[in-house]
Structure formats: structure tokens, C-alpha cells
Short mmCIF file of C-alpha atoms in Angstrom, two decimals:
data_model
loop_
_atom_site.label_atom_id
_atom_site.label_comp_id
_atom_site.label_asym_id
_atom_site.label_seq_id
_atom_site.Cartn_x
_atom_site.Cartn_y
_atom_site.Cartn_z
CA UNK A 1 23.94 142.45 -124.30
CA UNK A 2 23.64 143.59 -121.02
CA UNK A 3 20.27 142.47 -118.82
CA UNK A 4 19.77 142.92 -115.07
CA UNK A 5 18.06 139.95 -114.43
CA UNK A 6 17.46 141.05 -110.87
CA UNK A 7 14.84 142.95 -112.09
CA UNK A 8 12.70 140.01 -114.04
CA UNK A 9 9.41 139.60 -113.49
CA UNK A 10 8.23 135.51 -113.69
CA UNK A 11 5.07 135.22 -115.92
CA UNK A 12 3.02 133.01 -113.80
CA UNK A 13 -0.12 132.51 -116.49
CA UNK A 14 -0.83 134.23 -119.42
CA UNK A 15 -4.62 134.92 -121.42
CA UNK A 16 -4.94 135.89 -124.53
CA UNK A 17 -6.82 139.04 -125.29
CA UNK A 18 -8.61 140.14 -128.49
CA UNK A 19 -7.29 140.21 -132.43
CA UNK A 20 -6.46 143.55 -132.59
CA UNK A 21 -6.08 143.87 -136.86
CA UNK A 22 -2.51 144.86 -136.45
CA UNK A 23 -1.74 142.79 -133.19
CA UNK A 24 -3.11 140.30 -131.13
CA UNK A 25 -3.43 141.68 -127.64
CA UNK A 26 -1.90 138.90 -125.00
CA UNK A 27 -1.89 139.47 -121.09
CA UNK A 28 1.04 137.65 -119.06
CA UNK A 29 0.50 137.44 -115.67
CA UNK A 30 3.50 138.89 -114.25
CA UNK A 31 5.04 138.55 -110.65
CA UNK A 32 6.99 141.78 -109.04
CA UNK A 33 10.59 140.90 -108.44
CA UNK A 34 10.26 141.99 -104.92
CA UNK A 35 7.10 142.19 -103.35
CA UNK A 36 6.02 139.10 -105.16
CA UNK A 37 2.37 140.92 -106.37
CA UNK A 38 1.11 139.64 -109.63
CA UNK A 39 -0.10 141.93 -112.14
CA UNK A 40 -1.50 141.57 -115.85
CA UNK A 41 0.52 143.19 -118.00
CA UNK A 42 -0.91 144.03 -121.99
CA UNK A 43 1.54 142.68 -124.44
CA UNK A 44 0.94 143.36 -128.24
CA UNK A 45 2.12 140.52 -130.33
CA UNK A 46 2.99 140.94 -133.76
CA UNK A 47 5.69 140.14 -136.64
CA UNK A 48 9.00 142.14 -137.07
CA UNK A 49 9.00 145.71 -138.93
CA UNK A 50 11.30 147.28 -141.34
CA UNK A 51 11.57 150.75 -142.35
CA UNK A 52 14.63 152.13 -144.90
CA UNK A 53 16.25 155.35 -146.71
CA UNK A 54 16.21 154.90 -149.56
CA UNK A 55 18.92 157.29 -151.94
CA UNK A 56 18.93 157.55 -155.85
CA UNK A 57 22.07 157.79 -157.60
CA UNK A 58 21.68 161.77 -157.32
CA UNK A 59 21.53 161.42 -153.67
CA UNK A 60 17.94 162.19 -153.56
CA UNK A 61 15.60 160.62 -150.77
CA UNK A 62 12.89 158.25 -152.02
CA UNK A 63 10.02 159.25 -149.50
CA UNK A 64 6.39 158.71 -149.04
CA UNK A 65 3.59 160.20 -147.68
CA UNK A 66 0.11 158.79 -146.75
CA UNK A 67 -2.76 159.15 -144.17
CA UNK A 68 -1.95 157.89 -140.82
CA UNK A 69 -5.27 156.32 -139.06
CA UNK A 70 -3.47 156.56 -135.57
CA UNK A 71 -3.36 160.63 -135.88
CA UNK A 72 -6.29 161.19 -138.23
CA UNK A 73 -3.88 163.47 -140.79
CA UNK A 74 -1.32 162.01 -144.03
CA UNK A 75 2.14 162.27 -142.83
CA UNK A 76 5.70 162.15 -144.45
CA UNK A 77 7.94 158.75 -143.81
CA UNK A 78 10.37 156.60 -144.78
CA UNK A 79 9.16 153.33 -146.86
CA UNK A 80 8.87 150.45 -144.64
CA UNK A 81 6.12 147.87 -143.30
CA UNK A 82 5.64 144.33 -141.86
CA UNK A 83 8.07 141.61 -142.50
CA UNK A 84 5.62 138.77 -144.20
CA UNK A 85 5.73 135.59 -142.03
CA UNK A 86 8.80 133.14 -143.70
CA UNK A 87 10.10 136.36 -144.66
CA UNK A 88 13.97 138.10 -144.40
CA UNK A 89 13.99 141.63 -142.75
CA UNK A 90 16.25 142.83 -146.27
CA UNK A 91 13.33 140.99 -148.55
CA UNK A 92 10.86 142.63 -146.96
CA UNK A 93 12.67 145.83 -147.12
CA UNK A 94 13.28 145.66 -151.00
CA UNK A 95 9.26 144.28 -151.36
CA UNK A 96 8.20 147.41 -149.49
CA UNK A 97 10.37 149.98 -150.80
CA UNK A 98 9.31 148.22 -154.64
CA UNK A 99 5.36 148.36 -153.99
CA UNK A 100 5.29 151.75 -152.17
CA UNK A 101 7.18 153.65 -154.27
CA UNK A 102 8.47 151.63 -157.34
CA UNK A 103 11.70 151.69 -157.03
CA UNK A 104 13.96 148.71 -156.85
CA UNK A 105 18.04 147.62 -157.49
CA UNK A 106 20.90 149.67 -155.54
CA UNK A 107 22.91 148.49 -152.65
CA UNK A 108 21.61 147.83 -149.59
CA UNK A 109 22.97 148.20 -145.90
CA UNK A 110 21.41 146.74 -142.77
CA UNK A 111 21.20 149.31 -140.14
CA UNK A 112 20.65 147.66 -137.14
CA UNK A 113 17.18 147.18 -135.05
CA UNK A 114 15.20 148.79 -133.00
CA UNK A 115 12.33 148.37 -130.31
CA UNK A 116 9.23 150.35 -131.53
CA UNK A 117 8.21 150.46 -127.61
CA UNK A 118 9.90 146.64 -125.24
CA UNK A 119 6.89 148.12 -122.74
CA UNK A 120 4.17 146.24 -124.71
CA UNK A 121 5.19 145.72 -128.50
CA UNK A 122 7.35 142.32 -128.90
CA UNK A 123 8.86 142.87 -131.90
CA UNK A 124 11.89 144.21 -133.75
CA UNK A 125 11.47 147.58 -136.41
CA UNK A 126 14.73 146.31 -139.01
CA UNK A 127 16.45 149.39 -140.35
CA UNK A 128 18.18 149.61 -143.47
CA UNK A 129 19.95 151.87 -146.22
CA UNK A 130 19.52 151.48 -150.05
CA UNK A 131 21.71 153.02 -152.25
CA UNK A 132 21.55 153.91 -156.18
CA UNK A 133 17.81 152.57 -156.06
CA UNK A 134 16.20 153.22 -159.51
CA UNK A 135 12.62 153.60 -160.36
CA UNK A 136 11.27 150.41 -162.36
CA UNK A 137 7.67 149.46 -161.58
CA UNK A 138 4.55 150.75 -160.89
CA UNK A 139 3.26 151.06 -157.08
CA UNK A 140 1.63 147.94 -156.10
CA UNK A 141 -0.42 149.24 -153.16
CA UNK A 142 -3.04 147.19 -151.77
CA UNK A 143 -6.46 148.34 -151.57
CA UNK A 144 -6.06 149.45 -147.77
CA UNK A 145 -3.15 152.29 -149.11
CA UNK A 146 -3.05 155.31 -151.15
CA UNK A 147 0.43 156.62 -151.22
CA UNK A 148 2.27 159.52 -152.82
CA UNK A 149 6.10 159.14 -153.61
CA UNK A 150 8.40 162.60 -152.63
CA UNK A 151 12.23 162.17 -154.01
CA UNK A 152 14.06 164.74 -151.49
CA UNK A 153 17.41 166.14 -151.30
CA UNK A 154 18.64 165.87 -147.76
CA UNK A 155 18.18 169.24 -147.37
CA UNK A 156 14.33 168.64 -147.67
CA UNK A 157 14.96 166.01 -145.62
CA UNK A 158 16.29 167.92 -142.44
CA UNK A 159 14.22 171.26 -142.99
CA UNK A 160 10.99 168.61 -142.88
CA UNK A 161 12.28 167.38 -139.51
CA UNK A 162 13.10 170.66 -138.00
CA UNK A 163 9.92 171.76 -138.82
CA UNK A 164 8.20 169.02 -137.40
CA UNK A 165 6.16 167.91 -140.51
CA UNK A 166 8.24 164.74 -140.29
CA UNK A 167 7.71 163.69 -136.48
CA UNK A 168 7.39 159.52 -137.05
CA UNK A 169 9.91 157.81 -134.11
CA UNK A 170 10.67 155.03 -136.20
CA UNK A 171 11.22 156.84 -139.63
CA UNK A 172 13.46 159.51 -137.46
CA UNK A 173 15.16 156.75 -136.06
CA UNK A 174 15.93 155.34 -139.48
CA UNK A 175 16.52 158.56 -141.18
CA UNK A 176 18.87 159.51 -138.21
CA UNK A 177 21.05 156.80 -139.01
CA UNK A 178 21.85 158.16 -142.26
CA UNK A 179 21.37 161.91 -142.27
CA UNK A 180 22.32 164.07 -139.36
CA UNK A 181 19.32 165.60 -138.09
CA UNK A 182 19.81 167.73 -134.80
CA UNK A 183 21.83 170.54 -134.42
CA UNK A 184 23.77 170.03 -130.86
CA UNK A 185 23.09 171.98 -128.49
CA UNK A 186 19.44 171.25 -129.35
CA UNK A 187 17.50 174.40 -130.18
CA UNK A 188 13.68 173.64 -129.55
CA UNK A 189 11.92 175.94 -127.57
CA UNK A 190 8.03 176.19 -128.52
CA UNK A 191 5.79 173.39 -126.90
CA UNK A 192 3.37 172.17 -129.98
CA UNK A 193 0.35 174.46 -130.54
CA UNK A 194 -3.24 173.11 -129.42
CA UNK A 195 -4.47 172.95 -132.90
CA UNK A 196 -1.46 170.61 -133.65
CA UNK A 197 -2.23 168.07 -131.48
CA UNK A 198 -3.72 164.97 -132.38
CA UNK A 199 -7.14 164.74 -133.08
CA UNK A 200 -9.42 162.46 -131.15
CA UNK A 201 -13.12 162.30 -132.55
CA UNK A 202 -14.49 160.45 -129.64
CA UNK A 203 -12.58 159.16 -126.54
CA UNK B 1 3.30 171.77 -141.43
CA UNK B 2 2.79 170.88 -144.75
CA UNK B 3 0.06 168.28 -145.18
CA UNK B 4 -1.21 166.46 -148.29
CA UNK B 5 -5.14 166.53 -148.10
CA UNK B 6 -5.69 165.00 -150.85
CA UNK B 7 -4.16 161.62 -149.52
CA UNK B 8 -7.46 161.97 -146.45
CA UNK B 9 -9.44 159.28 -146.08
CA UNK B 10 -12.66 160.27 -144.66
CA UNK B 11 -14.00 158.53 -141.34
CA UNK B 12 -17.41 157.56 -142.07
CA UNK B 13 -18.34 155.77 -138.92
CA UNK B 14 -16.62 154.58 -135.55
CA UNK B 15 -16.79 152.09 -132.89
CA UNK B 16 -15.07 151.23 -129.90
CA UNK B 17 -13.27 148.48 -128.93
CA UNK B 18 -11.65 147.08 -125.46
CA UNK B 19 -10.05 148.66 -122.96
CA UNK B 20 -6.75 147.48 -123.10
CA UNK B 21 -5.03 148.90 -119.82
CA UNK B 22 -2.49 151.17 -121.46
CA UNK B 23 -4.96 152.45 -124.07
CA UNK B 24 -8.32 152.05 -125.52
CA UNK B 25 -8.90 150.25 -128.93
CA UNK B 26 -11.19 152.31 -131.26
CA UNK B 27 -12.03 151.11 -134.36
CA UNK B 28 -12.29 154.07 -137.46
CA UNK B 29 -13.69 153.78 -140.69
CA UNK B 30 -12.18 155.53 -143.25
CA UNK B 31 -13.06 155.67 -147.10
CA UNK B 32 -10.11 155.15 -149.20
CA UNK B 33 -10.06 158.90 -151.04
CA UNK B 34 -9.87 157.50 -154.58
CA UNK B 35 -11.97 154.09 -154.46
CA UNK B 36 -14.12 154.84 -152.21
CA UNK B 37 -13.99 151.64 -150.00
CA UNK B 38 -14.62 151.84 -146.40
CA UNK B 39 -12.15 149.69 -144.20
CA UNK B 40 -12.31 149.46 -140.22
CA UNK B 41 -9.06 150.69 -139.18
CA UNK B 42 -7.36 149.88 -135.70
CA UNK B 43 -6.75 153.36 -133.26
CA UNK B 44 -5.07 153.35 -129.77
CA UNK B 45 -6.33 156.07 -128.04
CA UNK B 46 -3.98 157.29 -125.13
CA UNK B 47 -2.71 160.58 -123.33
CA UNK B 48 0.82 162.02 -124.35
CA UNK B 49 3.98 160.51 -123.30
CA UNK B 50 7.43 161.65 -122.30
CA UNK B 51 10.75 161.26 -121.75
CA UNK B 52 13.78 162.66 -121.13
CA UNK B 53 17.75 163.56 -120.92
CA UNK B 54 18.95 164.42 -117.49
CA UNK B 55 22.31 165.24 -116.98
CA UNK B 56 23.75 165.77 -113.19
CA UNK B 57 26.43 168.84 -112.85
CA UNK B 58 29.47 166.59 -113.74
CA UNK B 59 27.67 165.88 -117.01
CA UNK B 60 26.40 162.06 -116.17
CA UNK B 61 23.14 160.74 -117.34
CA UNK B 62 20.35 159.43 -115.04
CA UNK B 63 19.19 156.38 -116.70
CA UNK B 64 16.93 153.59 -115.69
CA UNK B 65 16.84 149.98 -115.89
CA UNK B 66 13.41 148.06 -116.21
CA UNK B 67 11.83 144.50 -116.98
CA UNK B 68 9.43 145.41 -120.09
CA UNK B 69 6.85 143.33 -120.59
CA UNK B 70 6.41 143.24 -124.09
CA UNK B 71 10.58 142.23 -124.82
CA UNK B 72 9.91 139.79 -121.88
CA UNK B 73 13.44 141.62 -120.49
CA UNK B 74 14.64 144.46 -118.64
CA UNK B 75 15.98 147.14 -120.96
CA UNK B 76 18.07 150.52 -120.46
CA UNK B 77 16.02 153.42 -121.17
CA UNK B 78 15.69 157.02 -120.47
CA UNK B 79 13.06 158.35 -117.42
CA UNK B 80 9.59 158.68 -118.66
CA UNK B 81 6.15 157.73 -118.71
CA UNK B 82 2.66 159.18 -119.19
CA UNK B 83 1.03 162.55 -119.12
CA UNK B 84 -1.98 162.61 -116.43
CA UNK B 85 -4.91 163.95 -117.64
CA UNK B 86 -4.72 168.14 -117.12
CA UNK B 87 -0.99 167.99 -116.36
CA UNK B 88 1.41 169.65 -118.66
CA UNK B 89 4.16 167.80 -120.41
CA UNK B 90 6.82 169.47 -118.72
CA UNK B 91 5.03 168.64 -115.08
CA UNK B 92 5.28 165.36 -116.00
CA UNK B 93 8.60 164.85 -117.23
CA UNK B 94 9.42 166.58 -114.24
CA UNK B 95 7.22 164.49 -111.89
CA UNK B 96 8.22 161.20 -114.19
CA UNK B 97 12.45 161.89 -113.32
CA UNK B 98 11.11 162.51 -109.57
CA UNK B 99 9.50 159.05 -109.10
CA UNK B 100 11.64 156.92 -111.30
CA UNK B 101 15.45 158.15 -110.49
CA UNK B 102 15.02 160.82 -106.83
CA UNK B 103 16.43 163.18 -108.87
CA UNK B 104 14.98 167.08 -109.39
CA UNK B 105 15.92 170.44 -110.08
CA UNK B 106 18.15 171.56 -113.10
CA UNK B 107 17.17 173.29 -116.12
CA UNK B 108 14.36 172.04 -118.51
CA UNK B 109 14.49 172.74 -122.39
CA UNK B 110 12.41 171.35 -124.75
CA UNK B 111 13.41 169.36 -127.64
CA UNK B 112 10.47 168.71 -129.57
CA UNK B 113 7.63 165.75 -129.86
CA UNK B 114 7.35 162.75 -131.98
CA UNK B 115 4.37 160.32 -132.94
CA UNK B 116 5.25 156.83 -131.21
CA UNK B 117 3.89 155.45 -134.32
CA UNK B 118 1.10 157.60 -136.35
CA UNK B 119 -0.39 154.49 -138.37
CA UNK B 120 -2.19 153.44 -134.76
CA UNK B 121 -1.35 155.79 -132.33
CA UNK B 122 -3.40 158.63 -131.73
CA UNK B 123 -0.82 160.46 -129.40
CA UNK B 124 2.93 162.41 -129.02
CA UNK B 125 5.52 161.55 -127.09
CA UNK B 126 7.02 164.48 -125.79
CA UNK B 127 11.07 164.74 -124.97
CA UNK B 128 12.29 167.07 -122.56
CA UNK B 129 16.50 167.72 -121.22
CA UNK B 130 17.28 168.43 -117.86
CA UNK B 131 20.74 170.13 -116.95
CA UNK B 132 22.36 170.46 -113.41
CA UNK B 133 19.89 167.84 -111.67
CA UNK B 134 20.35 166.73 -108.51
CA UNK B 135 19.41 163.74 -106.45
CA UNK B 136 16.97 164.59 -103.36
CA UNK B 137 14.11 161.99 -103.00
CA UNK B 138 14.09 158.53 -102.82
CA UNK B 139 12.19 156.61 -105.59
CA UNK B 140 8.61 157.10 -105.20
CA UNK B 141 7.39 153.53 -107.35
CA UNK B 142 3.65 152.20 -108.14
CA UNK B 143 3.07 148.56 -106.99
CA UNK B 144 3.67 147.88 -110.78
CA UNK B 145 7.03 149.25 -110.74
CA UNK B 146 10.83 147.84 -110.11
CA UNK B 147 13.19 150.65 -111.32
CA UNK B 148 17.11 150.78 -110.84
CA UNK B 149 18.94 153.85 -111.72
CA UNK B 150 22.00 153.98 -113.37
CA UNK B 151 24.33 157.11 -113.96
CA UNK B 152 26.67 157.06 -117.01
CA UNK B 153 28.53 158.75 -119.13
CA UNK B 154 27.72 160.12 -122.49
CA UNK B 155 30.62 157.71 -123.85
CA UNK B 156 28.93 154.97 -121.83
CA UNK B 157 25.42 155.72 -123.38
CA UNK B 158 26.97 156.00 -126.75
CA UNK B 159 28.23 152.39 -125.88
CA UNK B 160 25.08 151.07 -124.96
CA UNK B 161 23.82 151.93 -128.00
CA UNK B 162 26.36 150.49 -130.62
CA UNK B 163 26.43 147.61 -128.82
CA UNK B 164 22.47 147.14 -129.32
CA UNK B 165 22.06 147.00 -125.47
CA UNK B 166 19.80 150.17 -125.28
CA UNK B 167 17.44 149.98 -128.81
CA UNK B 168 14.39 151.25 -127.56
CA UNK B 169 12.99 153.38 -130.08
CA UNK B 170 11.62 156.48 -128.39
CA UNK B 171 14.82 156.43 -125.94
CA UNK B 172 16.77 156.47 -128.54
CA UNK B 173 14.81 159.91 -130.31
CA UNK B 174 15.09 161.95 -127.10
CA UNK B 175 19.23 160.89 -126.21
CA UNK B 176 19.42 161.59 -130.36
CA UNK B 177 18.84 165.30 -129.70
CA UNK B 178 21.48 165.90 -127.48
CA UNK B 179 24.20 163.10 -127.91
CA UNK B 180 25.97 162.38 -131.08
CA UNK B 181 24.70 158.77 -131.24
CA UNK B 182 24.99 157.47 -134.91
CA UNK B 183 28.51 157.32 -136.67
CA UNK B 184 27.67 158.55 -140.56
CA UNK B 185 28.58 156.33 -142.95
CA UNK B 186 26.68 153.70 -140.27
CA UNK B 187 28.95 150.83 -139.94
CA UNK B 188 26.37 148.27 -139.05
CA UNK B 189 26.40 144.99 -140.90
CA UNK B 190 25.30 142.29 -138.86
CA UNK B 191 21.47 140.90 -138.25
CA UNK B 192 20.34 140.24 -134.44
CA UNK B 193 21.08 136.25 -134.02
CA UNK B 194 18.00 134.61 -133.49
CA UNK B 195 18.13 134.51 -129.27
CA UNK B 196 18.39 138.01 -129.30
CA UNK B 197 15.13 137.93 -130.58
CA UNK B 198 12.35 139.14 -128.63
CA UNK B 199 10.76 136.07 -126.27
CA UNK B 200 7.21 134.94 -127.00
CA UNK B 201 5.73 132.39 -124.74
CA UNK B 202 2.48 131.72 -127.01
CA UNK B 203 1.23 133.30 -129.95
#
């Protein structure tokens, strides 16, 4: 893999910032390449991700929908969540996929990784495809989740992305491995209306 | 957009948390809509993002290079960066290619928004293409910044991204709606070996 290393910035010290519930915040103390200025740059540290599509035998899409504390409003995804420490990527996958939703078995494909954001996240979101999957437990959802299981055809699938009701990056990313979601040229035109945007109680 | 209500957990309270240079940490909580428990759930409150595709006349793509601080390397990304507060999306995409790559001009579509990440974020990121741009500035970079521009090909983007040396997820979403990025069946199979991992100096 390909890094300009002309472009590294040395970290000269490094605090450590408050437990953030999903992260602990970090601050390196970073030096410009060039003009040799130091700046303290957030980093958020956490463990690895993984997020999956999951396909029944029927070729339906085992989705899920729940309420999303970042954006105030339940949203549609792919199953997925954080790899436990100790933990494989796949083993977390299948744990995920079998507590959200229930379903379990199938064949499963690793998709490749991706970085959720390299400016201040430091870990990995683990993609992966299941196959055949077939529904044999109840949810086991902690008492921090209330989730609702969708099976989708693909068609659902796309239409929910072109509409926008299914906007996640990382589930898009995951989904777009598997499904193919735009239509080239690209034919989005509207800018989102006001009453769509996010909504922010106090800022 | 479809949304399920009945999945809403109510916030009962909020407080704020620190200022964390890229965003500030609120702190929600939400009852859980069937038992009732309250939990304190994390929020990053931030304005909207963007990034975008530009594409000079001969059909090459302005890319940039950049040490991240959260990988600890410097990645290969698309142009982008935040919304200032009052200026439209499109302003700052516009503003955001200016800075980063000298480049300006063309013609601007919009392809849609995502969520970074719903479950914390509060905000969109929104992706923008530009056609026929041209170079005509230099770079005009914060203190903070060391950019390098690179201009490839779509094969050479589509390169970079099977090889794993662009991954970054919210690049990948906006170069997704205009180049043909993911081969269907995906033929990934191997994991990242552990020193591709992402560096953490403490934790």
C-alpha cells in the first residue's frame, strides 16, 4: 500500500482526553511536515467494526432498523457492530448478525475493510457477505437496543437507497459491495429539504 | 422517507460534554420505547461535510494526498472538508476543491448526502461532482494543513481501491456514484495482515 511519507507528521507528545462511551478521545501532538508547527490533533480511539449483507436462500436481504442517537430519528442498516476485544472480525460478524436479527448458518465472504473516517477514528469497519443465512434464535439485544428485523428483496434494497431512507456511509459501503446501487451517470439533482436535516435540540 | 416511530426513544434530558476540536460531545438521554430505561447516550455535534469528484476535461481525477491523524498515515482521498456556518454545501465543496487542489470552474451536480455514521453523528456529509475543472490558483492551506494533489485516472482510482490503498469510507461513497468501483460477485478473500493495521501509540 502506497503512503507518501513526505507528508508525515511526527507526534511529539500525546494527552489523553476524556472516555467518550463509544471512544476514548486521545490528542497527539503533531508536528507539520514543513513548517515544523505543532498542533493537537483529536484522535478517537476505539476497537475495529464490522457491518455485513446478509442474503437468505431466496435472495432476500436480512436488514434492520433502529433509532440512531447521532441523528435523533430510527434508520434502516445493515447488521453490524463492535468487534469484542480477543475477538475475529468474521465472529463478530456472525455474533452480530445472530443477536440483531436471529439469524445464523450460510456462507460467509470477507469483503474487505474500510476507514469509517483515518481523520480522527483509528480503526477498521470489517465488511462481509453471508449467504443462505437462516433464521434460528431469538434476538438477543441488550438493554441499550430495540431493533426491528426487515427481510428485503434487492429491489427494496436499491429503491430504499435512491430514496435516501437508507443514507448510512458504512452500511452503503457494505451494501455497495454486493448490490449495485447507482445508476451511472449519477442522477441526483435536489439538495435535501430543511425539514430533513438533522435535528439538533441544543448546540 | 419512511421512518419507523415506533422504534423512538424519547430524550428525556441532556447535557453537554467537551469540546473536542472537530465537534462537541453532547450527552442525550433517551428512554428505551418499550422498557422504559433511560441511558446517557454519546452525540457529536458538528456542521455538514463534503466531498467531491472532480474530473479535469481529459477526464482525470483531482485527488489529494494527506497525513490523517487518526490512521497515524497519509491516505488518498477525495477534496473535502467542512461546511462554514451560513455557507451552502455547494459553496463549500466549491471553496474546499479551491484550497486543497487550485483547481475551479467546471460543472457541479449533486449526488446526494449520507450520515458519516447516524449512531453518533448528528450531521450529513454532502457529495458533490465537478466536470471540466481547471487548475487556476495555487493551494490556499491552513497552518494545519500539508496537501499534495494527485491527478489520475479512473482506472488508476479503481486501482487504488482494490488494492486497499484508498479505503476511506466517505471517499469511497462519493467516487461510488460516479465510478464503477466494486466488481459483483466481490472477489475479496483476504483479512488486512496485522501491520496494516491502524497505529496506536497508547491506548
Amino acid at each position: 500500500m502506497k503512503r507518501d511519507q513526505s507528508l508525515d507528521w511526527a507526534v511529539v507528545d500525546q494527552d489523553l482526553g476524556p472516555d467518550l462511551i463509544l471512544f476514548k478521545a486521545r490528542y497527539d501532538h503533531c508536528q507539520h511536515p514543513e513548517s515544523g508547527r505543532v498542533l493537537r490533533r483529536l484522535v478517537l480511539e476505539s476497537v475495529d467494526w464490522v457491518n455485513l449483507v446478509a442474503l437468505t436462500a431466496d435472495g432476500r436481504c436480512v436488514m434492520v432498523r433502529q433509532f440512531r442517537f447521532g441523528v435523533g430519528y430510527s434508520t434502516l442498516e445493515t447488521p453490524g457492530g463492535m468487534v469484542d476485544p480477543g475477538e475475529a472480525p468474521l465472529a463478530a460478524a456472525q455474533r452480530e448478525l445472530r443477536e440483531e436479527t436471529g439469524y445464523t448458518g450460510g456462507e460467509w465472504t470477507y469483503l474487505g475493510a474500510v476507514e469509517p473516517n483515518p481523520a480522527f477514528h483509528d480503526h477498521l469497519c470489517h465488511h462481509f457477505l453471508a449467504t443462505n443465512v437462516v433464521p434460528t434464535h431469538d434476538q438477543a439485544l441488550s438493554g441499550g437496543e430495540a431493533i426491528r428485523v426487515d427481510l428485503m428483496t434487492s429491489e427494496q434494497v436499491r429503491a430504499a437507497v435512491q430514496s435516501g431512507e437508507l443514507r448510512h456511509a458504512l452500511a452503503l459501503s457494505v451494501l455497495a459491495r454486493v448490490f449495485d446501487l447507482w445508476p451511472r451517470p449519477f442522477v441526483h439533482t435536489a439538495m435535501p429539504a430543511p425539514a430533513d436535516a438533522p435535528r439538533r435540540l441544543q448546540s
